[in-house]
Short mmCIF file of C-alpha atoms in Angstrom, two decimals:
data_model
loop_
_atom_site.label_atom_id
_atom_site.label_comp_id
_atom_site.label_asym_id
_atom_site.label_seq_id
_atom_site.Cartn_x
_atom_site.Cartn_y
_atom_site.Cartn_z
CA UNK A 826 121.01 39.66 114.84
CA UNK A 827 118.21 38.02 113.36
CA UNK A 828 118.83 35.03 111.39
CA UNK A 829 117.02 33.76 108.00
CA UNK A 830 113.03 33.99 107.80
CA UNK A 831 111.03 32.45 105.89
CA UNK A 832 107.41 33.24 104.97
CA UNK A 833 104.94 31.23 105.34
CA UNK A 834 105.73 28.23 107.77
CA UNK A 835 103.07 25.91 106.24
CA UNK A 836 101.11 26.07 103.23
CA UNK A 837 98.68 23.45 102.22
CA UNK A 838 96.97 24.09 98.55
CA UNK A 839 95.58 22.02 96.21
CA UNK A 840 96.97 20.60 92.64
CA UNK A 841 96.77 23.48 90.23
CA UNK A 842 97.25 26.38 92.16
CA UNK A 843 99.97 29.09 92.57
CA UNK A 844 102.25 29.55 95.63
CA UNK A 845 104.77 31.69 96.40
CA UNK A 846 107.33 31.06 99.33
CA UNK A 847 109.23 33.65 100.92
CA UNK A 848 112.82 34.13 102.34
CA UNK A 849 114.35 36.97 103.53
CA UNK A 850 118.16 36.54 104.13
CA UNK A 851 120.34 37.79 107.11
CA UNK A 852 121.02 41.32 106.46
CA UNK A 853 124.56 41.82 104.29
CA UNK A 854 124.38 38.53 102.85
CA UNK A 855 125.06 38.67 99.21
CA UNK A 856 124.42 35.27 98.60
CA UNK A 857 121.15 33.24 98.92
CA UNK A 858 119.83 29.67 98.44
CA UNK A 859 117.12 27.82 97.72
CA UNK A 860 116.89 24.08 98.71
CA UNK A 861 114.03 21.88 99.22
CA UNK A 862 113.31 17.90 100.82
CA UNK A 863 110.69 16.08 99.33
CA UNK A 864 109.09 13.05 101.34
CA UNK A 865 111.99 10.78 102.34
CA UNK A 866 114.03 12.35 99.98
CA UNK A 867 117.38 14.15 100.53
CA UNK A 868 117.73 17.45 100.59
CA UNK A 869 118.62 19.09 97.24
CA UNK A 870 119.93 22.24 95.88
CA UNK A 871 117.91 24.32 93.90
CA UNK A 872 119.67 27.78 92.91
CA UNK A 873 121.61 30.35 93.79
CA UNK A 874 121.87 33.95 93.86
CA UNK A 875 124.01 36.67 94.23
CA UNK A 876 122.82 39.65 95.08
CA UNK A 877 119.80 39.77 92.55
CA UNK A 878 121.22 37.83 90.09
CA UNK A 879 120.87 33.64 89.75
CA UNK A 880 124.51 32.86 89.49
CA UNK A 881 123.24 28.89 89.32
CA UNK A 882 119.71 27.21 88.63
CA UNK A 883 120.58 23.98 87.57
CA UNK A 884 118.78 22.41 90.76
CA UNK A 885 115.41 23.68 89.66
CA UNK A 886 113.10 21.02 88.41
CA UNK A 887 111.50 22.26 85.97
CA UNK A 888 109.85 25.76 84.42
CA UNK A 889 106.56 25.80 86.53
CA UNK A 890 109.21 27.25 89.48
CA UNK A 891 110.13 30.75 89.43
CA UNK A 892 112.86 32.05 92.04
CA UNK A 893 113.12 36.18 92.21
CA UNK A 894 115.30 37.99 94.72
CA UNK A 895 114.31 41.85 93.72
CA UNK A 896 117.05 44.64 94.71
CA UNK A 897 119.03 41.67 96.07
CA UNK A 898 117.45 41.33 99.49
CA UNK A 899 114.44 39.08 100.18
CA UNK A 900 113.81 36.03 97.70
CA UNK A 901 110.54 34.75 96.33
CA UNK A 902 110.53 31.37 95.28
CA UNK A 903 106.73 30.82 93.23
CA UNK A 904 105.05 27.20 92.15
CA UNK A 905 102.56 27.49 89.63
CA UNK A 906 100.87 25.31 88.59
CA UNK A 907 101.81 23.25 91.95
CA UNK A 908 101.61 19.65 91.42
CA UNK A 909 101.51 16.42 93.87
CA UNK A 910 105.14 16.20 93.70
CA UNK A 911 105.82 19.92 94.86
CA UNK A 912 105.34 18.68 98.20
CA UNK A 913 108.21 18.90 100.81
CA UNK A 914 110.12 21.32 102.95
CA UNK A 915 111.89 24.18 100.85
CA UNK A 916 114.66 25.83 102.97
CA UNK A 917 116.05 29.27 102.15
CA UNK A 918 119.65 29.80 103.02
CA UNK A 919 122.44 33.00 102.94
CA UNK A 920 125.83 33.25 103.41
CA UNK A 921 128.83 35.47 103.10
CA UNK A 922 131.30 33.14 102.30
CA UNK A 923 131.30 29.49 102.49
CA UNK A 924 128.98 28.67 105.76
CA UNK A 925 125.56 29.28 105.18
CA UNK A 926 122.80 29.49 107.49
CA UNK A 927 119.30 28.08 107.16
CA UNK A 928 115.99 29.08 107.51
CA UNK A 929 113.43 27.03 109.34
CA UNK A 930 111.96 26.03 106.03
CA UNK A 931 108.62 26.01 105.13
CA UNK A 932 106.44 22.67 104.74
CA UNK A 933 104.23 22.62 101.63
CA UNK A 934 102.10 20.37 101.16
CA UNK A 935 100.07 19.84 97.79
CA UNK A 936 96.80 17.96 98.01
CA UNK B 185 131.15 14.14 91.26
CA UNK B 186 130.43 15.75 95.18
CA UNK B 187 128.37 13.19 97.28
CA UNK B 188 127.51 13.31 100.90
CA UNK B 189 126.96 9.21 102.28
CA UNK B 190 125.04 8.27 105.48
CA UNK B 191 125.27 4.54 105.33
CA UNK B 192 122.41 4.50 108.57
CA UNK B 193 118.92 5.49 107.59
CA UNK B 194 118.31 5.25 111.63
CA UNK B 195 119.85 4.35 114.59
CA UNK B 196 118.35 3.50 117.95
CA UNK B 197 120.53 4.24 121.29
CA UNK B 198 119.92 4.10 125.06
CA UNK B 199 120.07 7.28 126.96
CA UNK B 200 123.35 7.54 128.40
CA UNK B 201 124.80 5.08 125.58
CA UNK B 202 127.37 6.72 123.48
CA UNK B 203 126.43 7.53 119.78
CA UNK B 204 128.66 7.68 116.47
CA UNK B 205 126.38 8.75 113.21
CA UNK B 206 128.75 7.86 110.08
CA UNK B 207 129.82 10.52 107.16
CA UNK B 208 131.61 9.82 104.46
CA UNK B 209 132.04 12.32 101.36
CA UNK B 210 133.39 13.07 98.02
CA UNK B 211 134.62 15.95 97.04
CA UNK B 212 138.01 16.34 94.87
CA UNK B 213 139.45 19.39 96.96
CA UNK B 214 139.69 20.30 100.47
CA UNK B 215 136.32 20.00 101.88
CA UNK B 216 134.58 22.24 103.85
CA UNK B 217 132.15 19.71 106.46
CA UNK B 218 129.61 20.07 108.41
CA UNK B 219 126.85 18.60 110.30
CA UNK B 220 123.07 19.72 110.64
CA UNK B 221 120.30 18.62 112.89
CA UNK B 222 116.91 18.25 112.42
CA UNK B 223 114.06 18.27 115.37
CA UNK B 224 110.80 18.06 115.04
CA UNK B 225 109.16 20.61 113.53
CA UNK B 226 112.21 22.60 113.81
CA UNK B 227 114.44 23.88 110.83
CA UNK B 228 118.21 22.72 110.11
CA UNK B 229 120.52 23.84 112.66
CA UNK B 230 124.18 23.94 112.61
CA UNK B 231 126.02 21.45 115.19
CA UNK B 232 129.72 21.91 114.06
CA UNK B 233 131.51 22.77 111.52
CA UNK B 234 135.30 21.82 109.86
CA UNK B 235 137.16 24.75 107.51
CA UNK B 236 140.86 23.46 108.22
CA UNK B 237 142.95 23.21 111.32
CA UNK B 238 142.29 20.41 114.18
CA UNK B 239 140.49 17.51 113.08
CA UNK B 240 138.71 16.82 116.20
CA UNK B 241 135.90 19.50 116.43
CA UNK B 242 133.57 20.42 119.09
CA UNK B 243 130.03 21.76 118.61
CA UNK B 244 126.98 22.34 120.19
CA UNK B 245 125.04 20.20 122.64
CA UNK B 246 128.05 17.86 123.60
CA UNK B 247 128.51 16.95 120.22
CA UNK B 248 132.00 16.37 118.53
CA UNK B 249 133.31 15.05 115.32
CA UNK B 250 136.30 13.96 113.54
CA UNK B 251 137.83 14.62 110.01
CA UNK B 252 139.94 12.01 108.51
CA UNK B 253 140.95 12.71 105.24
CA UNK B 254 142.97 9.26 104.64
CA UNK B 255 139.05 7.81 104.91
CA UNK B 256 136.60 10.64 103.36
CA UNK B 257 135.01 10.58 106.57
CA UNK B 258 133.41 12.90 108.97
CA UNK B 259 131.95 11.17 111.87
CA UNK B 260 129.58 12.67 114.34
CA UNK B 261 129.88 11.44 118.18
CA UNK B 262 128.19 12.05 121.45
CA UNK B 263 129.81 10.05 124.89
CA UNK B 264 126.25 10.08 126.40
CA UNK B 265 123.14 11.06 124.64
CA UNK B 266 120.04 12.55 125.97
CA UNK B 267 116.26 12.17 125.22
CA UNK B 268 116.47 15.37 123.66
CA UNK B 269 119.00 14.02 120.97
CA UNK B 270 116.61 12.30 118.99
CA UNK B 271 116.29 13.93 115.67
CA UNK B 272 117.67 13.35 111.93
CA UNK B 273 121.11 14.30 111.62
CA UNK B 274 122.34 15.15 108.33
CA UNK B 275 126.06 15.28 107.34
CA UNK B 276 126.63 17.96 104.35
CA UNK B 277 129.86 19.57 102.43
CA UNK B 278 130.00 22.79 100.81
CA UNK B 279 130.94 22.24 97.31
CA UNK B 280 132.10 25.24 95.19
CA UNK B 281 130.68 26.39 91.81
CA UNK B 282 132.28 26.88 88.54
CA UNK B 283 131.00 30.52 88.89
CA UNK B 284 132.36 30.55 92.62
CA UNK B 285 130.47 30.69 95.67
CA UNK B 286 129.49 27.38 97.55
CA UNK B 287 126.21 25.02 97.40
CA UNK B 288 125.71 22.26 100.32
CA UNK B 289 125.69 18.78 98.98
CA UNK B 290 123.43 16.69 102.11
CA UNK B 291 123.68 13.60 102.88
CA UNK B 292 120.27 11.50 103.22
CA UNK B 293 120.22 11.79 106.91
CA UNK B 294 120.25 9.85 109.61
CA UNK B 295 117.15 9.74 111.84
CA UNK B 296 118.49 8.97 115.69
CA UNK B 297 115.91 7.23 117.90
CA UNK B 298 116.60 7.38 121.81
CA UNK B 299 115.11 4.99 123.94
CA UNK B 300 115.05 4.85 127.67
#
């Protein structure tokens, strides 16, 4: 069974622009998260969905991030504009219940 | 409020030396704990888990750890690490909404250094 993807594994952009990260979640998971590190930071929660709906958002930092999960499968998670401080590792997680498995995360960097 | 404590930012062992990476938590119910790691490049990956039962659990890689509810802790132990252990470790407990469903609450980490 394949576990959580995530889409791309790197991105490296520069202050100002858009970019959109990309999870898709282990098939029959109703539930799917969005967490992110920033540089010697600790790893924070940023929302939650179930099925297609956000069932909590209070991690998100501010407005210029956008999560979608359309039809409930695969999630979108966009920055725009992306700023210095975007930078970090955003892991996507699903789960059924109360264990959730991770993604490998992907490392964006904002120069 | 839920919080996840790692009192060691890093840690330095032998190989062969026996390791214990330090958890404590707070969380007002019964917790659900577990413990990530972290390589290199690699994504978070699940060493062990506690959901109830026997406090002592066993998980992957040699790794075992202990729930004591009496001290909010959940420590992480290895008898004899390997050169391959080195990684950050990060100690987390699933915490559940007002709207149900869980979040994980990390810890800071703890970055394990193995020296020969």
């Amino acid at each position: 069974e394949a576990g959580v993807t995530q889409f791309p594994s790197h991105s490296v952009i520069e202050k100002g622009q858009t970019v959109t990260l990309r999870c898709d979640p282990i098939s029959g998971h109703d539930n799917l998260y969005w967490y992110r590190r920033v540089m010697g930071k600790e790893i924070k929660f940023l929302l939650h969905f179930v099925k297609e709906s956000k069932q909590d958002e209070s991690g998100m930092p501010n407005n210029r991030f956008l999560a979608e999960r359309t039809g409930g499968t695969y999630s979108t998670l966009k920055v725009q504009p992306a700023e210095l401080e975007d930078s970090g590792v955003y892991f996507c997680a699903s789960s059924q219940v109360h264990e959730q498995f991770f993604g490998p995360g992907t490392r964006l960097t904002v120069l | 409020a839920q919080s996840v404590t790692q009192p060691d930012i890093h840690i330095t062992v032998s190989e062969g030396a026996s390791l214990e990476l330090r958890c404590n938590y707070s969380y007002g119910a019964t917790p659900y704990l577990f413990w990530y790691v972290q390589s290199p490049g690699q994504g978070l990956q699940l060493l062990l888990k506690y959901f109830s039962g026997d406090t002592l659990v066993q998980g992957i890689k040699g790794f075992e750890a202990e729930f004591k509810r009496s001290q909010s802790s959940f420590n992480l132990r290895k008898p004899s690490v390997h050169w391959s252990d080195a990684a950050e470790y990060f100690c987390a407990v699933a915490a559940r909404f007002n709207t149900g469903g869980f979040k994980t609450i990390f810890g800071a980490g703890t970055r394990l250094f193995v020296k020969a």
